[in-house]
Coordinates of C-alpha atoms in Angstrom, one line a residue:
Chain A
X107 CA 13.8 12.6 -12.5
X108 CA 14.9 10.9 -15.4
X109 CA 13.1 11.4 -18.1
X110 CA 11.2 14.6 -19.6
X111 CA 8.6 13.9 -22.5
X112 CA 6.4 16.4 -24.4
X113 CA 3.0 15.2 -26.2
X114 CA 2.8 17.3 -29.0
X115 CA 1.4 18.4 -32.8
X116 CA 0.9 21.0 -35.2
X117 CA -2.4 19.7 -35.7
X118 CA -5.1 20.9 -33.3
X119 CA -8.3 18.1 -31.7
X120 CA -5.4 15.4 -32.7
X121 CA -5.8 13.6 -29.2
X122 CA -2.6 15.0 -27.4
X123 CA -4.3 15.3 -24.1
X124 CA -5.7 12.5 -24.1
X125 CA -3.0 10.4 -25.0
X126 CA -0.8 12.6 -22.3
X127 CA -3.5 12.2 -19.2
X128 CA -3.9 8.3 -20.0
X129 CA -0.2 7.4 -20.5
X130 CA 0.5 9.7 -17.6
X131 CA -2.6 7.7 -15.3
X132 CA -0.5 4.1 -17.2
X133 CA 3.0 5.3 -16.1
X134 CA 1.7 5.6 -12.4
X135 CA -0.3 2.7 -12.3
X136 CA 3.3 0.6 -13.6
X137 CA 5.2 2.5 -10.6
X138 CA 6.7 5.5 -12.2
X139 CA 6.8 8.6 -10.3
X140 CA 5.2 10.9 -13.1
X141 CA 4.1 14.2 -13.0
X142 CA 2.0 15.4 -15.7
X143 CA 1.7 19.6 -16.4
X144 CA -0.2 21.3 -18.8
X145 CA 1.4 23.6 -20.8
X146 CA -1.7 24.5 -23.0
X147 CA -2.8 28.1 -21.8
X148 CA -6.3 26.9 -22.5
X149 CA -5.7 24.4 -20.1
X150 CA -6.9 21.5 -21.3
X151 CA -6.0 19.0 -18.7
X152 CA -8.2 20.9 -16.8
X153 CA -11.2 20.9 -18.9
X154 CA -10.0 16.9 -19.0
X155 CA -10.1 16.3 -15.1
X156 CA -13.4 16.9 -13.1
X157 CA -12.1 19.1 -9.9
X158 CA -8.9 20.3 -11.5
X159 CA -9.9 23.2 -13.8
X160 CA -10.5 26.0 -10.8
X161 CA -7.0 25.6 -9.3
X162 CA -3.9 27.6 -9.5
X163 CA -1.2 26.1 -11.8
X164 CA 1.6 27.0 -14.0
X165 CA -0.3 30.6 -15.2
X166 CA -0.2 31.6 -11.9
X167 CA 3.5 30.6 -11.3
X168 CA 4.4 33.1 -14.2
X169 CA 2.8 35.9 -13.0
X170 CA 4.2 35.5 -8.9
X171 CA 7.4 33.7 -9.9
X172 CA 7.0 31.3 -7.6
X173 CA 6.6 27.4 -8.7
X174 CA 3.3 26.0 -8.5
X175 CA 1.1 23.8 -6.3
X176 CA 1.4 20.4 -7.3
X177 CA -1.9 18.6 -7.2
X178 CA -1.8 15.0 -6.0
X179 CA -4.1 12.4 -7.1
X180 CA -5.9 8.9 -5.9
X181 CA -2.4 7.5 -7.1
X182 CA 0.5 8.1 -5.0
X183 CA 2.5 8.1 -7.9
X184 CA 0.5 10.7 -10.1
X185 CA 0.7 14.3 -9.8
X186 CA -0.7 16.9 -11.7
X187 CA -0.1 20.6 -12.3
X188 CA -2.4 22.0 -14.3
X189 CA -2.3 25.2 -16.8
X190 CA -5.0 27.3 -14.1
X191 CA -6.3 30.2 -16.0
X192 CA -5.5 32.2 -18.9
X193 CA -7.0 35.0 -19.2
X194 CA -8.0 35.1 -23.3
X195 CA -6.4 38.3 -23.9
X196 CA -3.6 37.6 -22.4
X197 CA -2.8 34.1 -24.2
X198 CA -0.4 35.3 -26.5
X199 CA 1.7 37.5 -24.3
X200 CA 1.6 34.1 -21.6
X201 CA 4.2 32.4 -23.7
X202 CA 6.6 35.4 -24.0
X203 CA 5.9 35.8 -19.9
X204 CA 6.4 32.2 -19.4
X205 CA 9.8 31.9 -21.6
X206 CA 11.1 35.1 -19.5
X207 CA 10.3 33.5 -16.5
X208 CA 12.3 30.4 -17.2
X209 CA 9.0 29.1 -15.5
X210 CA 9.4 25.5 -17.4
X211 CA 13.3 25.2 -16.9
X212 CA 12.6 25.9 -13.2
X213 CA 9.8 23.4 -13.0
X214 CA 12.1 20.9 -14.1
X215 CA 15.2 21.4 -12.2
X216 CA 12.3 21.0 -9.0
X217 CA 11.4 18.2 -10.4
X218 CA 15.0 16.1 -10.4
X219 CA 14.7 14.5 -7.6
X220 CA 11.0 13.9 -7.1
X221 CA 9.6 12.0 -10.3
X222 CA 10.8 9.5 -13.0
X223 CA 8.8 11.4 -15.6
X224 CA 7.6 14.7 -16.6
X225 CA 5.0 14.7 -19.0
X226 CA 4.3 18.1 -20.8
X227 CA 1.3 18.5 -22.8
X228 CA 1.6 21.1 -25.0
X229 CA -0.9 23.4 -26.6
X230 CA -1.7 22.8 -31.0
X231 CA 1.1 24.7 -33.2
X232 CA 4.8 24.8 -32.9
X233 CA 5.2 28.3 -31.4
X234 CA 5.3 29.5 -28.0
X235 CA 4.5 27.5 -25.1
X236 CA 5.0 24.1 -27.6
X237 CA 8.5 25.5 -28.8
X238 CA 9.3 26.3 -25.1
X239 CA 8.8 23.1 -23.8
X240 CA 10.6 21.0 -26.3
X241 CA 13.5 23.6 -25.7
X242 CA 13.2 22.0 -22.5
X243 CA 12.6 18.2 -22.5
X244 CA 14.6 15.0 -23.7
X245 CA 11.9 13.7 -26.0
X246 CA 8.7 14.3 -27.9
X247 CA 6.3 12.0 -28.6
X248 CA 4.1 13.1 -32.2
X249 CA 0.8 12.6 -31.8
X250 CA -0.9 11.8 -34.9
X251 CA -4.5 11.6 -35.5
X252 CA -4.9 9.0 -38.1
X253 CA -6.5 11.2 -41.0
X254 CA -4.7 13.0 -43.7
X255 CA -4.6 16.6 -42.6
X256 CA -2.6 15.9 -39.5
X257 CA -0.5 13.4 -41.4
X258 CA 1.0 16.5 -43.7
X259 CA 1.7 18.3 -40.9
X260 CA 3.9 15.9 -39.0
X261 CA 6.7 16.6 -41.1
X262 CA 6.9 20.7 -39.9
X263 CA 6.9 19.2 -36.5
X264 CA 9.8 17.0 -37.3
X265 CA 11.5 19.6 -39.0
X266 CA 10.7 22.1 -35.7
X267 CA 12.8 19.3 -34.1
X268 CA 15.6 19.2 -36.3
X269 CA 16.3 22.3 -35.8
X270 CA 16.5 22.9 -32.5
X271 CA 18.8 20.1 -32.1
X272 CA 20.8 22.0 -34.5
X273 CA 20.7 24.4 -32.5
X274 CA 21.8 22.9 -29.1
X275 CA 18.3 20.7 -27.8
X276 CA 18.9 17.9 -26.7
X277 CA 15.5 17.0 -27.4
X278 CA 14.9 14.2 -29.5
X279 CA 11.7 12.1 -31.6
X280 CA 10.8 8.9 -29.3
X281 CA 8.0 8.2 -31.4
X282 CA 5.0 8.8 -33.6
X283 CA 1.6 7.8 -32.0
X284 CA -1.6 7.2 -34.3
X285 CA -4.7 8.3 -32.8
X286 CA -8.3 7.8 -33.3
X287 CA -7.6 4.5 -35.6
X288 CA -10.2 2.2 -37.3
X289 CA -9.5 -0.4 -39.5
X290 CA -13.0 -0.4 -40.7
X291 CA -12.7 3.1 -42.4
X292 CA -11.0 3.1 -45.5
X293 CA -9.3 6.5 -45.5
X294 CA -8.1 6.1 -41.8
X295 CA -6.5 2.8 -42.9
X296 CA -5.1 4.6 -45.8
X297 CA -3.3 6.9 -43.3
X298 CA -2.6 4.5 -41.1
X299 CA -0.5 2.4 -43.7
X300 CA 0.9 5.4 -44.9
X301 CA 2.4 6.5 -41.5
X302 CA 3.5 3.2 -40.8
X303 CA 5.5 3.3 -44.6
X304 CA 6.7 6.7 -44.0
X305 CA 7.7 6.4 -40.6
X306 CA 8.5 2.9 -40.3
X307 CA 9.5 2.0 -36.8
X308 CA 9.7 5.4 -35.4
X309 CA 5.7 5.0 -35.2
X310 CA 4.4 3.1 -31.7
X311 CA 2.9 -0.4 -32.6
X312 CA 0.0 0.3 -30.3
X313 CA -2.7 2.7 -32.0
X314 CA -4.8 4.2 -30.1
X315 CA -8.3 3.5 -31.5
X316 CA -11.1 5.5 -32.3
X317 CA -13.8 4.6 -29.3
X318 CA -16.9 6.3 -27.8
X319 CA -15.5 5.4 -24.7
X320 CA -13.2 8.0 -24.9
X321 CA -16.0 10.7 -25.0
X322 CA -17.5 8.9 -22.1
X323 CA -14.3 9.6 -19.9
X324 CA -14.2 13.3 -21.4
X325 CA -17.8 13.9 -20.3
X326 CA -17.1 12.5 -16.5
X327 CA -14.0 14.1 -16.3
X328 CA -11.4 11.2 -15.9
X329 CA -8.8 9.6 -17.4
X330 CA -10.2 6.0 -19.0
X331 CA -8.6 4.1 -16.5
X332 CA -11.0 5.6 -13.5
X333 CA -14.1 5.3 -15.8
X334 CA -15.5 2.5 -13.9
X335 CA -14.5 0.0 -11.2
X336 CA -13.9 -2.3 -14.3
X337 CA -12.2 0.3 -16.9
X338 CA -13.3 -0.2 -20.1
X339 CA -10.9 -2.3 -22.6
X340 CA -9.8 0.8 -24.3
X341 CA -7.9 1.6 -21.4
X342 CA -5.4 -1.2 -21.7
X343 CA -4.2 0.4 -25.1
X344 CA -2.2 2.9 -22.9
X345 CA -0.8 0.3 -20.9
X346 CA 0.6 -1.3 -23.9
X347 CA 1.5 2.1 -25.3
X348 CA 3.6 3.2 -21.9
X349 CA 5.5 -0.7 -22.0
X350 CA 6.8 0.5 -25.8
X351 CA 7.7 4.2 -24.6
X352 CA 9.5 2.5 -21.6
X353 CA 11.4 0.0 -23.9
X354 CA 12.3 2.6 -26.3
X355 CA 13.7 4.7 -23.0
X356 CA 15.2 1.9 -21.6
X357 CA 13.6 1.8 -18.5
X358 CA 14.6 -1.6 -16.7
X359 CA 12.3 -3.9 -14.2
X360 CA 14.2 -4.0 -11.1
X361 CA 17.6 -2.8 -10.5
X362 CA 20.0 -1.2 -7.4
X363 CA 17.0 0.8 -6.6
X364 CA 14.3 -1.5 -6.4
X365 CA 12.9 -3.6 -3.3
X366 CA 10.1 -4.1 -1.5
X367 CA 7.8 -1.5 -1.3
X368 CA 6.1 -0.4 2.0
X369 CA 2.3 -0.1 2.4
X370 CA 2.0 2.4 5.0
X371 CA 4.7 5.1 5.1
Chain B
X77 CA -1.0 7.9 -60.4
X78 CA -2.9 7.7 -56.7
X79 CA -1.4 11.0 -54.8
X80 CA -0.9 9.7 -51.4
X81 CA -3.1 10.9 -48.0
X82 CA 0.1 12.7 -46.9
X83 CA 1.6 14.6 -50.2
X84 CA 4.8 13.8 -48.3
X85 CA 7.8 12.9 -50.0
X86 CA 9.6 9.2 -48.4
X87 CA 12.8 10.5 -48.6
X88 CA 12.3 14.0 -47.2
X89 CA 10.9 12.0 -44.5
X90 CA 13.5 9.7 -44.0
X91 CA 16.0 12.7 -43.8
X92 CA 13.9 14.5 -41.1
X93 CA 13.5 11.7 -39.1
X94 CA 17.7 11.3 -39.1
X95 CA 17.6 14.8 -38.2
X96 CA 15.1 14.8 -35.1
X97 CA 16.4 11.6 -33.6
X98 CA 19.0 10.1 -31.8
X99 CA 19.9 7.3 -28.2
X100 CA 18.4 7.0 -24.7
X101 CA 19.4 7.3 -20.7
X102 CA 18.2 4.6 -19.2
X103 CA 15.9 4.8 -15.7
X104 CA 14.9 2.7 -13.2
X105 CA 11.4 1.6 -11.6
X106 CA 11.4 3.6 -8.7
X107 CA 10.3 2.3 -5.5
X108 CA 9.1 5.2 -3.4
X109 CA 5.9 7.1 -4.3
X110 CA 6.3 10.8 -5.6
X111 CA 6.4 13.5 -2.4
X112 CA 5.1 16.7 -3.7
X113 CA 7.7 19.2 -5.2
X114 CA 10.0 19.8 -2.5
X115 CA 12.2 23.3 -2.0
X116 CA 15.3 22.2 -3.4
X117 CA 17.3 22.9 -6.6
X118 CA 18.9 21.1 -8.6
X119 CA 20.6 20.9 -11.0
X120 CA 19.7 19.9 -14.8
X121 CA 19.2 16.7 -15.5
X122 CA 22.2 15.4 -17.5
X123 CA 21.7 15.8 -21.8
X124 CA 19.9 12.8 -22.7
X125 CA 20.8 10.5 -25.6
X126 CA 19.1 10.5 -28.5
X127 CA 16.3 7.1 -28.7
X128 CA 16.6 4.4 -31.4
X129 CA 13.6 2.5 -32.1
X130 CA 13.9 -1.3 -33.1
X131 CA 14.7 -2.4 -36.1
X132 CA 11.6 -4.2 -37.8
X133 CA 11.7 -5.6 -41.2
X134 CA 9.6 -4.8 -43.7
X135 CA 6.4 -7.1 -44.6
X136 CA 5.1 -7.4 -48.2
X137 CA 1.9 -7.2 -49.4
X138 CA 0.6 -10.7 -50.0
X139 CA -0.1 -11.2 -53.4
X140 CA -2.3 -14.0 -54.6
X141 CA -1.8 -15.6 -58.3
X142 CA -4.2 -18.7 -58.6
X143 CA -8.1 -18.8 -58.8
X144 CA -7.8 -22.0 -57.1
X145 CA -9.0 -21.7 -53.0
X146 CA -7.0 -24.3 -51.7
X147 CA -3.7 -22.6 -53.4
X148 CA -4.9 -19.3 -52.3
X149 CA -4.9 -20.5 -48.5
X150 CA -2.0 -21.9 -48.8
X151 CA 0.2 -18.7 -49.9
X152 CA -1.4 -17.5 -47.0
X153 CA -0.4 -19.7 -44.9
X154 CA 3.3 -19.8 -46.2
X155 CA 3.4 -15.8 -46.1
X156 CA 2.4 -16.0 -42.8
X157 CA 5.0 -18.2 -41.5
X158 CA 7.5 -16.4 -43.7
X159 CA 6.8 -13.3 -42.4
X160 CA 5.2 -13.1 -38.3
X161 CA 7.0 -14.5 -35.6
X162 CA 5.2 -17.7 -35.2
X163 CA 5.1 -21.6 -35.5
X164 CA 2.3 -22.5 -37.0
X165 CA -0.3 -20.8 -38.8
X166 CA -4.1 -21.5 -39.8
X167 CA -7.2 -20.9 -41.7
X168 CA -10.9 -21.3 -40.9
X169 CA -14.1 -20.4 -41.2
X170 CA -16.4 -18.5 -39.0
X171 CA -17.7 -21.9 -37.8
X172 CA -14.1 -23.6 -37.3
X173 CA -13.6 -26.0 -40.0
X174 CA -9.9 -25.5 -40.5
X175 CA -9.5 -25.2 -44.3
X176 CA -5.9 -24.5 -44.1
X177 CA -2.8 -25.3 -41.3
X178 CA 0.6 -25.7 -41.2
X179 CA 2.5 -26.0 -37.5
X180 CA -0.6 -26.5 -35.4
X181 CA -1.3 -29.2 -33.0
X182 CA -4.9 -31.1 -32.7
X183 CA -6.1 -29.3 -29.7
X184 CA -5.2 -26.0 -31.5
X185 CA -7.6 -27.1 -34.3
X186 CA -10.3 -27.9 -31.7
X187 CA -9.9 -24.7 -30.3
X188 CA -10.5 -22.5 -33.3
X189 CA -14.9 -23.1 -33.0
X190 CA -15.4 -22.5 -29.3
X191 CA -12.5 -19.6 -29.9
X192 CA -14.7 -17.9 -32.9
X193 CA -18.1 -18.8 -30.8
X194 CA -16.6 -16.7 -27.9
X195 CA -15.7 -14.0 -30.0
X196 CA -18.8 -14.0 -31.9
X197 CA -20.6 -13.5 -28.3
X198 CA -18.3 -10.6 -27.3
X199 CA -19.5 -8.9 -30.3
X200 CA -23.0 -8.4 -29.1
X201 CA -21.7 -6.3 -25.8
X202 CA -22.5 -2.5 -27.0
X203 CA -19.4 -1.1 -27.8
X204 CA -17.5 -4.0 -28.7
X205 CA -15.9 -4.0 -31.9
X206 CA -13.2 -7.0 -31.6
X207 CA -12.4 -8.8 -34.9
X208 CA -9.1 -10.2 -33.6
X209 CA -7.7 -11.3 -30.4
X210 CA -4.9 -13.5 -28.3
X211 CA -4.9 -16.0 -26.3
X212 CA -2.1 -17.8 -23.9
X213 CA -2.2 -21.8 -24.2
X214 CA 0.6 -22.5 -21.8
X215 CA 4.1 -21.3 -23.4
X216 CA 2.0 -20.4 -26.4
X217 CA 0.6 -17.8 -27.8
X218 CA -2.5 -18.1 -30.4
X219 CA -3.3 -14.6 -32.0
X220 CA -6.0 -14.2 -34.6
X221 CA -8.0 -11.8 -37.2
X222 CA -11.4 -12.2 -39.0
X223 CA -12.4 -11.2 -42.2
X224 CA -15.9 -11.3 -44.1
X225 CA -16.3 -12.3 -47.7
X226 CA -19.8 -12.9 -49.5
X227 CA -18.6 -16.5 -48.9
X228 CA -19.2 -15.5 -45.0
X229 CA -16.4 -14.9 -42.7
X230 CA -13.0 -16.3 -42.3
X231 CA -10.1 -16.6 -39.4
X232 CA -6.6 -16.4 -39.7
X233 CA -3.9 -17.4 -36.5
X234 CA -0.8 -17.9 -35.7
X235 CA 0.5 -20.1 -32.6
X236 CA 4.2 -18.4 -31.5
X237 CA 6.1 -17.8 -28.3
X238 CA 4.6 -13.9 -28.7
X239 CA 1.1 -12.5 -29.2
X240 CA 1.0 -10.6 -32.9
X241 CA 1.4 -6.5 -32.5
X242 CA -1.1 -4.8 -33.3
X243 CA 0.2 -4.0 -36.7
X244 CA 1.2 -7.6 -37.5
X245 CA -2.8 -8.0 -36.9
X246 CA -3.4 -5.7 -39.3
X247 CA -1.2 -7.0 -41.7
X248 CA -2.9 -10.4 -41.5
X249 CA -6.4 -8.8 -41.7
X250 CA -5.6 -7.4 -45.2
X251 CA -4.1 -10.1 -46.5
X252 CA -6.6 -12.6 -45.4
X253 CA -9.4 -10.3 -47.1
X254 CA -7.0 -10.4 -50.1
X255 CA -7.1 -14.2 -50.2
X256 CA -10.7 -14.8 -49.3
X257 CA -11.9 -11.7 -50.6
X258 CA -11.1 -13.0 -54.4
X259 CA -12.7 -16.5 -53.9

């Protein structure tokens, strides 16, 4: 494993799961081992997928100490662990169980070998489980929902950042994506020029729009790309998305460790 | 003065962004599918350099001086070139009369109708919202926005090695409503 990215925001309903599933479904689909885990102790992935919400995950790692079931998908590259179940009281003491468990540093160190990416999708806010994970990974990528509210509070996520770094993370900002965009709206237009000015190239060219599509996959439980036999054209956003995250990671086509590929192992 | 949708201050930005930022690792395309988590340790992956976007320049807003259409479309036309990565550069209207062009060939100009016709019929699938668009002619690329005016609507394009970002798209989309917007 190469590469470890977290999807967060202060901001909650900003889109991070979605953005994490669908880039996570992208990567796969472009070759790259990826494994995506929820980190959100309501488990949002879960309530994402259709057939993934009832199974054991990370929750159930912290309390036995051992790692989790991975769950495999339709894509051979793809796998998923989810958050499994929280209880509600227990949500704030998870993080402080999790941290002591070194559940995520361990998670990682599993997954060297096995995947090209980790995707973490973490939970709204910077505290617990969100400030464990990006203790953890290389990279974060801000997700941004392009109204004004979450736009003021990127800058406390940056500044999160900054200090960990300070502090010894070797966790860096790969980019800001906008979310839920509409040229057609003039205050999301308003925000979505003013991110691009204040955050110049550090923001991802491709914005993720604002489609009832996206509602449709929520409601079947699957990431855009398995909508229908012919995904809808939203999907192709987050293959253009994934191509910039990959250029701005330097993933290369080819190389010592590329080939022909066998169809049945 | 206009407070701006973030109340955040450029330069506090700029700052933060210096702060939570830095170079890459790079990775390979792997070739084998992912095997489930195996029983194995190992060992932390080394620290990863900090990432570096691009460098992009910075686009400014078209600004239009003269009353006078046919000087309007052509400061759009010149911004254009100045400013996108791209060869040639056009305006129309929504029926394909080319009222503007530098850098385009013939068949490019015969293109634009059928182009805006097509685009006009992919607006009528539920759903569909798509007021811009690219399209490969051989080693070239035509992108494209529309724009509405209470003249009727408009097209702007480029013809480049590269299809416009999506931001370049936007870019043009304002300015052409700039230009058309005040005839």
């Amino acid at each position: 494993m190469r590469h470890t990215i977290a999807f967060s925001s202060l901001k909650g309903g900003v889109g991070k799961t979605t953005t994490a599933l669908n880039s996570a479904y992208a990567f796969a689909r472009r070759g790259l081992r990826t494994l995506l885990v929820d980190t959100d102790p309501q488990g949002a992935i879960g309530l994402s997928l259709d057939g993934v919400s009832e199974r054991p995950g990370l929750a159930a790692s912290v309390h036995d100490g051992e790692l989790p079931e991975i769950v495999k998908t339709r894509l051979a590259e793809l796998h998923l662990l989810p958050m499994g179940t929280v209880e509600a009281m227990d949500v704030d003491r998870f993080a402080q169980e999790a941290r002591a468990s070194e559940v995520v540093k361990r998670l990682v160190e599993r997954a060297q070998d096995d995947y090209d990416l980790v995707l973490f999708d973490t939970p709204a806010g910077l505290g617990g489980m969100t400030r464990l994970v990006l203790e953890t990974v290389d990279h974060v990528i801000a997700v941004v929902q392009c109204e004004p509210l979450a736009l003021r509070s990127l800058p406390r996520l940056l500044e999160l950042l900054a200090q960990l770094r300070e502090t010894g993370s070797s966790c860096s900002l790969l980019g800001v994506a906008s979310n839920m965009g509409s040229f057609r709206d003039p205050v999301i237009l308003a925000c979505l020029e003013e991110l691009w000015q204040l955050y110049r190239d550090h923001v991802f060219e491709t914005s993720i729009p604002r489609d009832s599509v996206f509602l449709e996959a929520s409601r079947a439980g699957v990431p855009l790309g398995l909508l229908s036999r012919r995904p809808p054209p939203a999907a192709a956003v987050f293959d253009g998305l994934v191509a910039e995250i990959e250029g701005r990671l330097g993933v290369e086509q080819g190389g010592s460790d590329d080939g022909p590929i066998r169809l049945v192992d | 003065m206009d407070r701006s949708v973030s109340w955040t201050d450029p330069k506090s930005v700029a700052l933060l962004l210096s702060r939570a930022s830095g170079a890459v690792q790079k990775v390979r395309r792997s070739a084998r599918p992912a095997p489930a988590i195996a029983d194995r340790a190992a060992p932390l992956a080394p620290v990863a350099a900090a990432p570096k976007p691009p460098a992009q320049k910075e686009v400014p807003p078209l600004e239009q001086t003269s009353d006078n259409p046919s000087d309007r479309m052509d400061a759009l036309i010149a911004w254009t070139l100045d400013h996108f990565p791209c060869t040639g550069a056009f305006v129309a209207d929504d029926n394909g009369l080319t009222l503007a062009a530098h850098g385009i060939s013939e068949a490019h100009v015969a293109l634009v109708g059928p182009m805006l016709w097509a685009m006009a019929n992919v607006r009528t699938i539920p759903g569909i919202d798509a007021t811009a668009g690219a399209l490969l002619l051989g080693v070239n690329m035509m992108s494209w926005v529309e724009g509405r005016s209470e003249r009727g609507g408009f097209c702007l394009g480029t013809v480049g090695e590269q299809p416009l970002s999506t931001r370049a798209l936007e870019q043009l989309k304002v300015a052409l409503e700039v230009t058309v917007g005040g005839l």
